[in-house]
Tab-separated table of N, CA and C in Angstrom:
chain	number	residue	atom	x	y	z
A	15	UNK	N	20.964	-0.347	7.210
A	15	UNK	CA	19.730	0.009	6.557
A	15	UNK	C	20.010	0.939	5.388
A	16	UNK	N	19.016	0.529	4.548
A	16	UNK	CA	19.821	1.383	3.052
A	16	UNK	C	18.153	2.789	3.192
A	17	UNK	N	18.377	4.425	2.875
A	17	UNK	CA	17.585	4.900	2.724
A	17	UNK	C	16.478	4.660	2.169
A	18	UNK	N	14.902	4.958	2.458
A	18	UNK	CA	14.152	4.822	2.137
A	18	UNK	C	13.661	6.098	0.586
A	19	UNK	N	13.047	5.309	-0.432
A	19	UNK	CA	12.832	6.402	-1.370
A	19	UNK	C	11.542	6.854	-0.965
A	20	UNK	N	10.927	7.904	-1.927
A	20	UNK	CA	9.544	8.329	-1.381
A	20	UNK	C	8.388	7.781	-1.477
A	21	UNK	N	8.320	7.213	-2.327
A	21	UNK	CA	7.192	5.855	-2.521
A	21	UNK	C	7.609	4.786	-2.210
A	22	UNK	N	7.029	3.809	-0.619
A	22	UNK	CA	7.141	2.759	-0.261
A	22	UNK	C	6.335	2.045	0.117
A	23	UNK	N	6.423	0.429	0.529
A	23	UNK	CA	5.480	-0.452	1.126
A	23	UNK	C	5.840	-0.205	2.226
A	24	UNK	N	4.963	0.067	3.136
A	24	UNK	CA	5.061	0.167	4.308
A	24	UNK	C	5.926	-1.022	5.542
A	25	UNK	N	5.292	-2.068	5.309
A	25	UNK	CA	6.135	-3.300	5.892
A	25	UNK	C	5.609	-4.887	5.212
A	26	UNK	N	6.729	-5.591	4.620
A	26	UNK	CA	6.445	-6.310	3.661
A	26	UNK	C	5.274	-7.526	3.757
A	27	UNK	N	5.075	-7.395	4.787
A	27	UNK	CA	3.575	-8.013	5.282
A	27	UNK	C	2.166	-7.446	4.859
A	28	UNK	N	2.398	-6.377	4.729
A	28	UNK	CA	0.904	-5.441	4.778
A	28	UNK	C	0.014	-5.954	3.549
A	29	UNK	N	-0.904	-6.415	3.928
A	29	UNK	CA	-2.426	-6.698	3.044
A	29	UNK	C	-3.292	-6.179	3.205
A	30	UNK	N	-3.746	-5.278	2.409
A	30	UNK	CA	-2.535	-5.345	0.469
A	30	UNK	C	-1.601	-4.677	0.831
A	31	UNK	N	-1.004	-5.042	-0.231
A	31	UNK	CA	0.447	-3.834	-0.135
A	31	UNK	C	0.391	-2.464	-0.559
A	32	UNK	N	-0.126	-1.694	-0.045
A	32	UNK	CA	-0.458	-0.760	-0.691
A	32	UNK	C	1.177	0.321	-0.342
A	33	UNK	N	0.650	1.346	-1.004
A	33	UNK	CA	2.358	2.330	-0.897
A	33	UNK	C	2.195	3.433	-0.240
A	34	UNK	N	3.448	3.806	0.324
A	34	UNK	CA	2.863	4.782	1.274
A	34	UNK	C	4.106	6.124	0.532
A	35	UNK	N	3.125	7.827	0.884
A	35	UNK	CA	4.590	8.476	-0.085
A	35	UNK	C	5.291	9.334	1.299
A	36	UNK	N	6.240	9.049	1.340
A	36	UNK	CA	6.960	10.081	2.360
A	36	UNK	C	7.475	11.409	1.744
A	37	UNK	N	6.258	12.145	2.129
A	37	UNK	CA	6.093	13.511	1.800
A	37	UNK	C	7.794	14.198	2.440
A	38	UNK	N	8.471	13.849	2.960
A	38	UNK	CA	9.428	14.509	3.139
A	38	UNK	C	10.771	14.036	1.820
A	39	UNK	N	10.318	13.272	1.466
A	39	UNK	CA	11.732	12.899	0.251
A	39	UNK	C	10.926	13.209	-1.074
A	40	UNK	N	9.483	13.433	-0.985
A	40	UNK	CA	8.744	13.821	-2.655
A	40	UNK	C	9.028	15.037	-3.027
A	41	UNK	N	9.097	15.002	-4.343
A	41	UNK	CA	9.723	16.209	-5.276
A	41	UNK	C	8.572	16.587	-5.632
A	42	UNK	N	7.393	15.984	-5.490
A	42	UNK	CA	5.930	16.530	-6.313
A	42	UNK	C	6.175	16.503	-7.600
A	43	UNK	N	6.353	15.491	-8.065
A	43	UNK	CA	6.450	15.435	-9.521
A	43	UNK	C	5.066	15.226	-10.342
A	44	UNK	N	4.288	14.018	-9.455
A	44	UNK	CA	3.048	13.788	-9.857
A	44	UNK	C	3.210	12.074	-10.948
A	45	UNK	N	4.394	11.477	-11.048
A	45	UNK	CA	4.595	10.195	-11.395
A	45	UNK	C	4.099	9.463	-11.122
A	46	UNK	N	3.718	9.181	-9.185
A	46	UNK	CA	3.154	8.373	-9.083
A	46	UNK	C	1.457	8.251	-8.648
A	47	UNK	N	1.261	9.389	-9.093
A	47	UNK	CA	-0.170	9.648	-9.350
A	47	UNK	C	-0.935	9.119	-10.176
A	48	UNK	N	0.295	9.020	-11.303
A	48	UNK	CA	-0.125	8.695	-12.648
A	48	UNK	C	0.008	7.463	-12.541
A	49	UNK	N	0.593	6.525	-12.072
A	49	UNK	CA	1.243	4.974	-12.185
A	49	UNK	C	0.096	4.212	-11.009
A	50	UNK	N	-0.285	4.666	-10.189
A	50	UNK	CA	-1.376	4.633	-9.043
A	50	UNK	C	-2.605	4.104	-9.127
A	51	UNK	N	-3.012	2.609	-9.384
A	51	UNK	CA	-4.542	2.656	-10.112
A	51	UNK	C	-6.002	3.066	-8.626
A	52	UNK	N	-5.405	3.413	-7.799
A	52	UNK	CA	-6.399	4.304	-6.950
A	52	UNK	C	-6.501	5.562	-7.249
């Protein structure tokens, strides 16, 4: 298994695919806040 980054799809099935952020690998940058159309 290769590490997970902090923004992911949860499991490649999921409808929709929405992304999930694993608050333990986020830097709080706020990138994908911005890239996010929710």
């Amino acid at each position: 298994m290769k590490p997970r980054k902090a923004a992911y799809i949860s499991f490649p099935q999921a409808v929709p695919g929405q992304y999930t952020i694993d608050m333990d690998h986020c830097i709080k940058c706020g990138i994908c806040e911005e890239e996010c159309p929710t």
